[in-house]
Coordinates of C-alpha atoms in Angstrom, one line a residue:
M1 CA -160.9 18.3 132.1
R2 CA -158.7 19.6 129.3
A3 CA -155.7 21.6 130.4
E4 CA -152.5 23.2 129.0
A5 CA -149.3 21.7 130.4
S6 CA -145.7 22.9 130.0
T7 CA -143.3 20.2 129.1
P8 CA -139.7 20.1 128.0
E9 CA -141.0 19.6 124.5
G10 CA -143.2 22.6 124.8
P11 CA -146.8 23.3 125.8
R12 CA -149.4 20.6 125.0
S13 CA -153.0 19.8 125.8
I14 CA -153.6 17.1 128.4
F15 CA -156.6 15.6 130.1
V16 CA -156.5 16.0 133.9
D17 CA -158.6 14.4 136.5
V18 CA -158.8 17.1 139.2
R19 CA -159.9 16.5 142.8
V20 CA -160.5 19.2 145.4
H21 CA -160.4 18.4 149.1
P22 CA -161.2 21.1 151.8
L23 CA -158.7 21.5 154.8
R24 CA -160.4 21.9 158.2
D25 CA -159.1 22.9 161.6
A26 CA -160.1 21.1 164.9
N27 CA -163.3 23.0 165.0
G28 CA -164.2 22.0 161.5
A29 CA -163.6 25.4 159.9
V30 CA -162.2 25.4 156.4
W31 CA -158.7 27.0 156.5
G32 CA -157.5 25.9 153.1
V33 CA -158.0 23.7 150.0
L34 CA -155.9 20.7 148.7
V35 CA -156.0 20.4 144.9
Q36 CA -154.8 17.2 143.3
G37 CA -154.4 16.6 139.6
L38 CA -154.0 13.3 137.8
D39 CA -152.9 13.1 134.1
T40 CA -155.6 11.0 132.4
T41 CA -154.6 11.9 128.8
R42 CA -153.8 8.3 127.8
E43 CA -156.9 6.8 129.3
T44 CA -159.2 9.5 127.9
Q45 CA -157.7 9.1 124.4
A46 CA -158.1 5.3 124.7
L47 CA -161.7 5.7 125.8
K48 CA -162.5 8.1 122.9
A49 CA -160.9 5.6 120.4
L50 CA -163.0 2.8 121.9
Q51 CA -166.2 4.9 121.6
A52 CA -165.3 5.7 118.0
R53 CA -164.8 2.1 117.2
E54 CA -168.1 1.2 118.9
H55 CA -169.8 3.9 116.8
E56 CA -168.2 2.5 113.6
L57 CA -169.3 -1.0 114.6
E58 CA -172.9 0.1 115.2
E59 CA -172.9 1.8 111.8
A60 CA -171.4 -1.3 110.2
L61 CA -174.0 -3.5 111.9
A62 CA -176.8 -1.2 110.9
A63 CA -175.6 -1.2 107.3
Y64 CA -175.2 -5.0 107.5
Q65 CA -178.8 -5.4 108.7
A66 CA -180.1 -2.9 106.1
I67 CA -178.4 -5.0 103.4
L68 CA -180.0 -8.1 104.8
D69 CA -183.4 -6.5 105.2
N70 CA -183.5 -5.0 101.7
S71 CA -182.6 -8.3 100.1
H72 CA -185.4 -10.0 98.2
D73 CA -183.8 -13.4 99.1
V74 CA -184.2 -15.3 102.4
I75 CA -181.0 -14.9 104.5
C76 CA -180.5 -17.0 107.7
V77 CA -177.5 -17.4 110.0
F78 CA -177.1 -20.8 111.7
D79 CA -174.9 -22.1 114.5
S80 CA -173.0 -25.4 114.3
D81 CA -176.0 -27.3 115.5
G82 CA -178.3 -25.8 112.9
V83 CA -180.1 -23.4 115.2
I84 CA -181.2 -20.2 113.6
Q85 CA -179.3 -17.2 115.0
Q86 CA -180.4 -14.4 112.7
V87 CA -182.9 -13.8 109.9
N88 CA -183.6 -10.9 107.6
R89 CA -186.9 -9.2 107.0
H90 CA -187.7 -11.1 103.8
T91 CA -187.4 -14.4 105.6
Q92 CA -190.3 -13.3 107.9
A93 CA -192.4 -12.2 105.0
A94 CA -191.7 -15.4 103.0
W95 CA -192.4 -17.8 105.7
G96 CA -194.9 -15.9 107.8
Y97 CA -193.0 -16.2 111.1
T98 CA -191.6 -13.3 113.2
A99 CA -187.9 -13.1 113.9
E100 CA -188.6 -14.1 117.5
E101 CA -190.4 -17.2 116.3
L102 CA -187.5 -18.2 114.1
I103 CA -184.5 -17.4 116.1
G104 CA -183.6 -20.3 118.4
R105 CA -185.3 -23.0 116.3
N106 CA -183.5 -25.7 114.4
Y107 CA -183.8 -25.2 110.7
I108 CA -184.5 -28.9 110.1
A109 CA -187.8 -28.5 112.0
L110 CA -189.1 -26.3 109.1
V111 CA -188.0 -28.6 106.3
H112 CA -190.5 -31.0 104.7
P113 CA -190.1 -34.5 106.2
E114 CA -189.3 -35.9 102.7
D115 CA -186.5 -33.4 102.2
R116 CA -184.8 -33.6 105.6
E117 CA -182.2 -36.3 104.8
A118 CA -181.0 -34.5 101.7
S119 CA -181.0 -31.2 103.5
V120 CA -178.7 -32.6 106.3
R121 CA -176.3 -34.0 103.6
F122 CA -176.3 -30.5 101.9
A123 CA -175.5 -28.8 105.2
L124 CA -172.6 -31.2 105.9
R125 CA -171.3 -30.5 102.5
A126 CA -171.2 -26.8 103.3
R127 CA -169.6 -27.5 106.7
M128 CA -166.8 -29.4 105.0
G129 CA -166.0 -26.4 102.8
R130 CA -167.3 -28.0 99.7
P131 CA -169.4 -26.1 97.1
A132 CA -173.0 -26.0 98.4
T133 CA -175.2 -24.2 95.9
G134 CA -178.4 -24.8 93.9
F135 CA -180.0 -27.1 96.5
L136 CA -183.8 -27.2 96.3
N137 CA -186.0 -28.3 99.3
R138 CA -189.3 -27.4 100.8
Y139 CA -189.9 -25.1 103.8
R140 CA -193.0 -25.0 105.9
R141 CA -194.7 -21.6 106.2
K142 CA -196.6 -20.6 109.3
D143 CA -199.9 -21.4 107.6
G144 CA -198.8 -25.0 107.2
T145 CA -198.1 -24.9 103.4
Y146 CA -194.7 -25.7 101.9
T147 CA -192.8 -23.5 99.5
P148 CA -189.8 -24.7 97.4
M149 CA -186.5 -22.9 98.3
M150 CA -183.2 -22.8 96.3
W151 CA -180.3 -22.6 98.8
S152 CA -176.6 -21.5 98.7
V153 CA -174.8 -22.0 102.0
G154 CA -171.4 -21.0 103.3
W155 CA -169.6 -21.9 106.5
S156 CA -167.3 -19.8 108.6
E157 CA -164.9 -22.0 110.7
R158 CA -163.6 -18.9 112.6
F159 CA -167.1 -17.8 113.8
Q160 CA -168.6 -21.3 113.7
R161 CA -171.6 -19.9 111.8
G162 CA -173.4 -21.0 108.6
Y163 CA -174.7 -18.4 106.2
G164 CA -177.6 -19.4 104.0
I165 CA -179.2 -17.5 101.1
A166 CA -182.3 -18.9 99.5
R167 CA -184.9 -17.8 96.9
D168 CA -188.5 -18.7 96.9
M169 CA -188.9 -20.9 93.8
H170 CA -192.7 -21.2 93.9
E171 CA -193.3 -19.2 90.7
W172 CA -190.3 -20.8 89.0
V173 CA -191.6 -24.3 89.8
A174 CA -195.1 -23.4 88.6
A175 CA -193.6 -22.0 85.4
E176 CA -191.6 -25.1 84.9
E177 CA -194.7 -27.2 85.4
R178 CA -196.6 -25.1 82.9
L179 CA -193.7 -25.6 80.4
R180 CA -193.9 -29.4 80.9
Q181 CA -197.6 -29.3 80.4
A182 CA -197.1 -27.2 77.2
Q183 CA -194.5 -29.7 75.9
K184 CA -196.9 -32.5 76.8
M185 CA -199.7 -30.8 74.9
E186 CA -197.4 -30.3 71.9
A187 CA -196.6 -34.0 71.9
I188 CA -200.3 -34.8 72.3
G189 CA -201.0 -32.4 69.4
R190 CA -198.7 -34.3 67.1
L191 CA -200.2 -37.6 68.1
T192 CA -203.7 -36.2 67.8
G193 CA -203.0 -35.0 64.3
G194 CA -202.0 -38.5 63.2
L195 CA -204.9 -40.1 64.9
A196 CA -207.3 -37.5 63.5
H197 CA -206.2 -38.5 60.0
D198 CA -207.0 -42.1 60.5
F199 CA -210.1 -41.4 62.5
N200 CA -211.5 -39.1 59.8
N201 CA -210.9 -41.8 57.2
I202 CA -213.0 -44.2 59.3
L203 CA -215.7 -41.5 59.9
T204 CA -215.9 -40.9 56.1
V205 CA -216.9 -44.5 55.5
V206 CA -219.4 -44.5 58.4
M207 CA -221.0 -41.2 57.3
S208 CA -221.2 -42.3 53.6
G209 CA -222.7 -45.6 54.5
S210 CA -225.3 -44.0 56.8
E211 CA -226.3 -41.6 54.1
A212 CA -226.6 -44.3 51.5
M213 CA -228.9 -46.3 53.9
L214 CA -231.1 -43.3 54.5
Q215 CA -231.5 -42.7 50.8
N216 CA -232.4 -46.3 50.1
L217 CA -234.7 -47.0 53.1
P218 CA -238.4 -46.3 52.8
P219 CA -239.7 -43.4 54.9
R220 CA -241.3 -45.6 57.5
S221 CA -238.6 -48.2 57.7
P222 CA -237.7 -49.2 61.3
H223 CA -234.1 -49.0 60.3
R224 CA -234.2 -45.3 59.4
E225 CA -233.8 -44.2 63.1
M226 CA -230.7 -46.4 63.5
A227 CA -229.2 -45.0 60.2
E228 CA -229.9 -41.4 61.4
L229 CA -228.3 -42.1 64.8
T230 CA -225.2 -43.5 63.1
L231 CA -224.9 -40.5 60.8
N232 CA -225.4 -38.1 63.8
A233 CA -222.8 -40.0 65.8
A234 CA -220.3 -39.8 62.9
E235 CA -220.9 -36.0 62.7
R236 CA -220.3 -35.7 66.4
G237 CA -217.2 -37.7 66.0
A238 CA -215.9 -35.3 63.3
D239 CA -216.7 -32.4 65.6
L240 CA -214.8 -34.1 68.5
V241 CA -211.7 -34.5 66.3
E242 CA -212.0 -30.8 65.4
R243 CA -212.1 -29.9 69.1
L244 CA -209.2 -32.1 70.1
L245 CA -207.1 -30.5 67.4
S246 CA -208.1 -27.0 68.4
F247 CA -207.3 -27.8 72.1
S248 CA -204.1 -29.7 71.7
R249 CA -202.6 -27.3 69.0
N250 CA -203.9 -24.0 70.3
R251 CA -205.6 -23.5 67.0
S252 CA -208.5 -21.1 66.7
P253 CA -211.6 -23.1 65.7
K254 CA -213.7 -21.6 62.9
S255 CA -216.6 -19.3 63.8
E256 CA -220.1 -20.3 62.7
T257 CA -223.7 -19.2 63.1
I258 CA -225.1 -20.9 66.2
D259 CA -228.7 -21.5 67.1
C260 CA -228.6 -20.7 70.8
R261 CA -231.7 -22.7 71.7
A262 CA -230.3 -25.8 70.0
L263 CA -226.9 -25.2 71.6
M264 CA -228.5 -25.0 75.1
D265 CA -230.5 -28.2 74.4
G266 CA -227.3 -30.0 73.5
V267 CA -225.0 -28.7 76.2
A268 CA -227.4 -28.7 79.2
P269 CA -227.2 -32.5 79.8
L270 CA -223.4 -32.3 79.9
I271 CA -223.6 -29.4 82.4
R272 CA -226.0 -31.3 84.6
Q273 CA -223.7 -34.3 84.6
A274 CA -220.7 -32.1 85.5
I275 CA -222.3 -30.0 88.4
G276 CA -223.8 -33.0 90.2
E277 CA -227.1 -33.5 92.0
R278 CA -226.7 -30.9 94.7
V279 CA -226.9 -28.1 92.2
T280 CA -230.0 -27.4 90.1
L281 CA -229.8 -26.0 86.6
T282 CA -232.3 -23.8 84.9
V283 CA -232.0 -22.7 81.3
E284 CA -234.0 -19.8 79.8
T285 CA -234.0 -19.2 76.1
P286 CA -237.2 -17.3 75.4
Q287 CA -236.8 -16.7 71.7
E288 CA -234.9 -17.9 68.6
L289 CA -231.5 -16.2 68.8
Y290 CA -228.4 -16.8 66.7
C291 CA -224.9 -15.7 67.6
R292 CA -221.6 -15.8 65.7
A293 CA -218.7 -17.7 67.5
S294 CA -216.9 -21.0 67.7
R295 CA -219.4 -23.6 68.8
S296 CA -216.9 -25.8 70.5
Q297 CA -215.3 -22.8 72.4
L298 CA -218.8 -21.5 73.5
E299 CA -219.8 -25.0 74.8
S300 CA -216.4 -25.2 76.7
A301 CA -216.9 -21.7 78.1
L302 CA -220.4 -22.5 79.4
L303 CA -219.2 -25.7 80.9
N304 CA -216.3 -23.9 82.5
L305 CA -218.5 -21.2 84.0
C306 CA -220.9 -23.7 85.4
I307 CA -218.1 -25.7 87.0
N308 CA -216.8 -22.5 88.6
A309 CA -220.3 -21.8 89.8
R310 CA -220.6 -25.3 91.3
D311 CA -217.4 -24.8 93.2
A312 CA -218.7 -21.6 94.6
M313 CA -221.7 -23.5 96.1
P314 CA -220.1 -26.3 98.3
E315 CA -223.4 -26.8 100.1
G316 CA -225.4 -26.9 96.8
G317 CA -227.5 -24.2 95.1
E318 CA -228.8 -23.1 91.8
I319 CA -227.3 -22.1 88.4
R320 CA -229.4 -20.2 86.0
I321 CA -228.5 -19.6 82.4
K322 CA -230.4 -17.0 80.6
V323 CA -230.1 -16.1 76.9
S324 CA -231.4 -12.7 75.8
A325 CA -230.9 -10.1 73.0
V326 CA -229.6 -6.7 73.7
R327 CA -228.6 -3.6 71.6
R328 CA -225.6 -1.9 73.0
P329 CA -222.8 0.4 71.9
S330 CA -219.8 -1.1 70.2
G331 CA -216.5 0.3 68.9
D332 CA -213.9 2.6 70.3
P333 CA -215.3 6.1 71.2
E334 CA -211.8 7.5 71.7
I335 CA -211.1 7.3 68.0
G336 CA -214.6 8.2 66.9
L337 CA -215.8 4.6 66.2
R338 CA -219.1 4.0 68.1
E339 CA -222.2 2.4 66.9
E340 CA -225.2 0.5 68.2
R341 CA -225.1 -3.3 67.5
D342 CA -227.2 -6.3 68.4
F343 CA -225.7 -8.9 70.7
V344 CA -226.8 -12.2 72.2
C345 CA -226.0 -12.2 76.0
I346 CA -225.7 -15.5 77.8
A347 CA -225.7 -14.9 81.6
V348 CA -224.6 -17.6 84.0
T349 CA -225.8 -16.8 87.5
D350 CA -225.2 -18.8 90.7
T351 CA -226.3 -18.5 94.3
G352 CA -222.8 -19.1 95.7
V353 CA -220.4 -17.2 98.0
G354 CA -219.7 -14.5 95.5
M355 CA -216.4 -12.5 95.2
S356 CA -214.8 -9.7 97.2
P357 CA -214.0 -6.6 95.2
S358 CA -210.2 -7.5 95.3
V359 CA -210.9 -11.0 93.9
A360 CA -213.3 -9.7 91.3
D361 CA -210.7 -7.2 90.0
R362 CA -208.2 -10.0 89.4
A363 CA -210.7 -12.7 88.3
L364 CA -209.7 -12.4 84.6
E365 CA -206.0 -12.5 85.2
P366 CA -204.2 -15.6 83.8
F367 CA -203.2 -18.1 86.5
F368 CA -205.1 -16.2 89.3
T369 CA -207.1 -18.7 91.3
T370 CA -208.8 -18.9 94.7
K371 CA -209.0 -22.7 94.7
D372 CA -205.9 -23.3 96.9
G373 CA -203.8 -24.9 94.2
Q374 CA -206.7 -27.0 92.8
G375 CA -207.3 -24.8 89.8
S376 CA -205.0 -23.6 87.0
G377 CA -206.3 -20.0 87.1
L378 CA -206.8 -20.1 83.3
G379 CA -210.6 -20.8 83.1
L380 CA -212.0 -17.3 83.2
S381 CA -209.1 -15.8 81.3
M382 CA -209.5 -18.3 78.5
V383 CA -213.3 -17.6 78.4
Y384 CA -212.6 -13.9 78.2
G385 CA -210.0 -14.4 75.4
F386 CA -212.5 -16.5 73.4
V387 CA -215.3 -13.9 73.8
S388 CA -213.0 -11.0 72.9
Q389 CA -211.7 -12.9 69.8
A390 CA -215.4 -13.4 68.7
G391 CA -216.0 -9.7 68.9
G392 CA -217.9 -9.6 72.1
D393 CA -217.1 -9.0 75.8
L394 CA -217.5 -10.4 79.3
T395 CA -218.8 -8.8 82.4
I396 CA -218.8 -10.0 86.1
D397 CA -221.5 -8.9 88.6
T398 CA -220.7 -10.2 92.0
A399 CA -220.7 -9.5 95.8
E400 CA -219.7 -11.5 98.8
G401 CA -222.5 -13.7 99.9
Q402 CA -224.8 -12.7 97.0
G403 CA -223.6 -15.0 94.2
T404 CA -222.1 -14.2 90.9
T405 CA -223.3 -13.5 87.4
V406 CA -220.9 -13.8 84.4
T407 CA -222.4 -12.5 81.2
L408 CA -221.0 -13.4 77.7
C409 CA -222.1 -11.0 75.0
L410 CA -221.5 -12.3 71.5
P411 CA -222.4 -10.7 68.1
M412 CA -225.9 -11.5 66.9
A413 CA -226.2 -13.3 63.6
S414 CA -229.1 -13.9 61.2
G415 CA -230.8 -17.3 61.5
L416 CA -230.9 -17.6 57.7
T417 CA -227.3 -18.7 57.7
A418 CA -227.6 -21.1 60.6
Q419 CA -228.8 -24.0 58.6
S420 CA -226.1 -26.7 58.7
A421 CA -227.8 -29.2 56.5
E422 CA -228.4 -28.4 52.8
A423 CA -230.5 -30.4 50.4
D424 CA -228.4 -32.4 47.9
P425 CA -228.5 -30.7 44.5
D426 CA -229.9 -32.6 41.5
I427 CA -227.3 -34.8 39.7
P428 CA -226.6 -33.4 36.2
P429 CA -227.6 -36.0 33.5
D430 CA -224.3 -35.4 31.6
W431 CA -222.4 -36.9 34.5
L432 CA -223.8 -40.3 33.5
G433 CA -221.0 -42.4 32.1
R434 CA -218.2 -39.9 32.7
R435 CA -215.0 -41.4 33.9
I436 CA -213.2 -40.5 37.2
L437 CA -209.8 -41.8 38.2
L438 CA -209.9 -42.5 41.9
V439 CA -206.5 -42.7 43.7
D440 CA -206.4 -43.6 47.4
D441 CA -204.2 -46.1 49.3
D442 CA -206.8 -46.6 52.0
E443 CA -208.8 -49.6 50.9
L444 CA -211.9 -48.7 53.0
V445 CA -212.0 -45.1 51.9
S446 CA -211.3 -46.1 48.3
R447 CA -214.1 -48.6 48.2
Q448 CA -216.5 -46.1 49.9
L449 CA -215.7 -43.3 47.4
H450 CA -215.9 -45.8 44.5
L451 CA -219.5 -46.8 45.5
Q452 CA -220.5 -43.1 46.0
L453 CA -219.3 -42.1 42.6
L454 CA -221.0 -45.1 40.9
A455 CA -224.2 -44.0 42.6
L456 CA -223.8 -40.6 41.1
G457 CA -223.6 -42.0 37.6
F458 CA -219.8 -41.9 37.1
Q459 CA -217.6 -44.7 35.8
V460 CA -214.7 -45.2 38.2
R461 CA -211.1 -46.3 37.5
P462 CA -209.5 -47.1 40.9
A463 CA -205.8 -46.9 41.5
R464 CA -204.0 -47.8 44.8
D465 CA -200.9 -45.6 44.2
A466 CA -199.5 -42.9 42.0
A467 CA -197.7 -45.3 39.7
A468 CA -200.9 -47.2 38.9
A469 CA -202.7 -43.9 38.3
L470 CA -200.1 -42.7 35.8
R471 CA -200.4 -45.9 33.9
V472 CA -204.2 -45.4 33.7
L473 CA -203.8 -41.9 32.4
E474 CA -201.4 -43.0 29.7
G475 CA -203.9 -45.5 28.4
D476 CA -207.3 -43.9 29.0
E477 CA -207.9 -40.5 27.4
D478 CA -211.5 -40.3 28.5
I479 CA -210.7 -39.6 32.2
A480 CA -212.7 -36.4 33.1
L481 CA -211.3 -35.9 36.6
M482 CA -208.7 -37.3 38.9
L483 CA -209.7 -37.6 42.5
T484 CA -206.6 -38.2 44.6
D485 CA -205.6 -38.4 48.2
V486 CA -202.9 -36.0 49.3
V487 CA -200.9 -38.3 51.6
M488 CA -199.8 -41.6 50.1
P489 CA -196.7 -43.8 50.3
G490 CA -194.1 -43.1 47.6
M491 CA -195.3 -40.3 45.3
D492 CA -197.9 -38.3 47.1
G493 CA -201.0 -36.6 45.6
V494 CA -199.3 -33.2 45.0
D495 CA -196.5 -34.8 43.0
L496 CA -199.0 -37.1 41.2
A497 CA -201.0 -34.1 40.1
A498 CA -197.9 -32.4 38.7
A499 CA -196.9 -35.6 36.8
A500 CA -200.5 -36.1 35.5
G501 CA -200.4 -32.5 34.2
R502 CA -197.5 -33.3 32.1
I503 CA -199.4 -36.2 30.5
R504 CA -202.8 -34.5 30.4
P505 CA -202.5 -30.7 30.7
E506 CA -206.3 -30.3 30.6
L507 CA -207.0 -32.9 33.3
K508 CA -209.0 -31.6 36.3
V509 CA -207.7 -32.7 39.7
M510 CA -209.6 -32.7 43.0
F511 CA -207.7 -33.5 46.3
T512 CA -209.0 -35.4 49.2
T513 CA -207.4 -35.4 52.7
A514 CA -208.3 -36.7 56.1
Y515 CA -206.2 -34.0 57.8
A516 CA -208.4 -31.3 59.4
R517 CA -208.5 -27.8 57.9
G518 CA -205.4 -25.9 58.8
E519 CA -203.5 -29.0 59.8
D520 CA -200.1 -29.8 58.4
S521 CA -200.3 -32.8 56.1
G522 CA -196.6 -32.5 55.2
R523 CA -197.2 -30.9 51.7
A524 CA -198.4 -27.5 50.5
L525 CA -201.3 -27.9 48.1
P526 CA -201.3 -25.9 44.8
A527 CA -202.9 -22.5 44.8
N528 CA -206.7 -22.6 44.2
A529 CA -206.7 -26.4 44.8
V530 CA -210.1 -27.9 45.2
V531 CA -210.0 -30.0 48.4
L532 CA -212.5 -32.5 49.8
H533 CA -211.9 -32.7 53.5
K534 CA -212.9 -36.0 55.2
P535 CA -215.3 -36.7 56.7
Y536 CA -217.8 -35.1 54.4
R537 CA -221.5 -35.3 53.6
R538 CA -222.8 -36.4 50.2
G539 CA -224.0 -32.9 49.4
R540 CA -220.4 -31.6 49.9
L541 CA -219.0 -34.1 47.4
I542 CA -221.7 -33.3 44.8
A543 CA -221.1 -29.5 45.3
L544 CA -217.4 -29.9 44.6
L545 CA -217.9 -32.2 41.6
M546 CA -220.3 -29.7 40.1
K547 CA -217.6 -27.0 40.6
M548 CA -215.1 -29.2 38.8
L549 CA -217.5 -30.7 36.2
P550 CA -220.3 -28.1 35.7
P551 CA -223.4 -29.2 33.9
G552 CA -223.4 -28.8 30.1
R553 CA -219.6 -29.4 29.7
V554 CA -217.7 -32.5 28.9
A555 CA -214.1 -33.4 29.7
G556 CA -211.6 -31.4 27.7
D557 CA -214.0 -28.4 27.1

């Protein structure tokens, strides 16, 4: 108890331990009381100081644990043998174990077997007081998967404890891999551009030769089918080059009017080969419908959707593709733009496991996948991007256990513009005998163009390089047109055209190039330049020649 005591120094408060004892006579009756007092001031003050320190320690420990638990990094405390003594809350969330399951375990038991030796060396480095930061290893989660962790570890010799801080690098490693893939695709794009140039030159010769054979073969010749197959193969090769360039250089392919029935006839065999024998494919295209989009991207989208559908049916099932026409609202009603438009809808339906609402809500997110690391998560998002770019939209109708339907709606187009093959125009009679200067360093292409121009009635002066072409121009004033390749050793086609203009200002120039449209050939062509892109059909060559040398006019007019 607290009491007031008089001392030589004056009154002061003290703490007294008071004890009261009754005094009894021989009969047991109380005849008095003995009161004893013991000054406990020093002990009481020491106890209060100890209690205050314990309270401060509890607050410090609580603050310490709060700091640990609010960290977004993994924090572990180890003893000298590597046994885990303490973890923060994020460690439990990151690895899936409770604190009780982690404390008392040796950290090395959680490390990937391939990373254990390096991890031990890293721990010894920290134990020796040397810098121990930026170490990457893999830790096993409770579900058995491994996640990459970046560690910094410090050692306290006084407390014989190691303190490790780590960050889950799963997203960083994935992003680094995507960057490597992007760099790889950029390198492939450069390589593809060069290969495409050479391949298009070859296809030009094949296509021209096939057309020449078809023109000279009688209608019932047994060789016509072979010539037609060769021509079709060359055209498919040209389309393949276009797709490779679009894919490797992230270039938007050109939109065109697509005959949906012909598209399905062409892509169905490829889809059947991709989905395997356990999945059946049914295609319904009840009427002639045309849509406006990139053919290569639409084919890739359909193939991607069917592969996704196959993966959703591990025991087999059915995929049904249905093409139909719909009229639906289009535009943005919030700003007053709303109209009814015609669309072609292509619905891909499977009998697979379907999606939960949470999965369906995220299905179009880039890099979201449910394939346990087997997919990139880019398939549906890329399909959605393609459809949106084409002016349409994509919808998903799904439920768990009831399959999935993904519908692509693309703008409808008129079938009148869907004809890809045009009849060759009649050759103007005033072309006969007119002179063309042909400049190309590729012997195969030069010879092929030479023969084509001769067949059209022109006289041809060939030149293998710019110097030879300039010599021809200086000595032959009857040249009506110079047809020159863009890329040549030494002086290229652009510089040649400029030099030729100084000799013959009225000279007409047509450029040829084996680089695909939109690809960098290394030189910018003049404004309004007429360009013949290889490979080309005979009709395209004639059309451009008629543009440069219209009927009824002669060179110099």
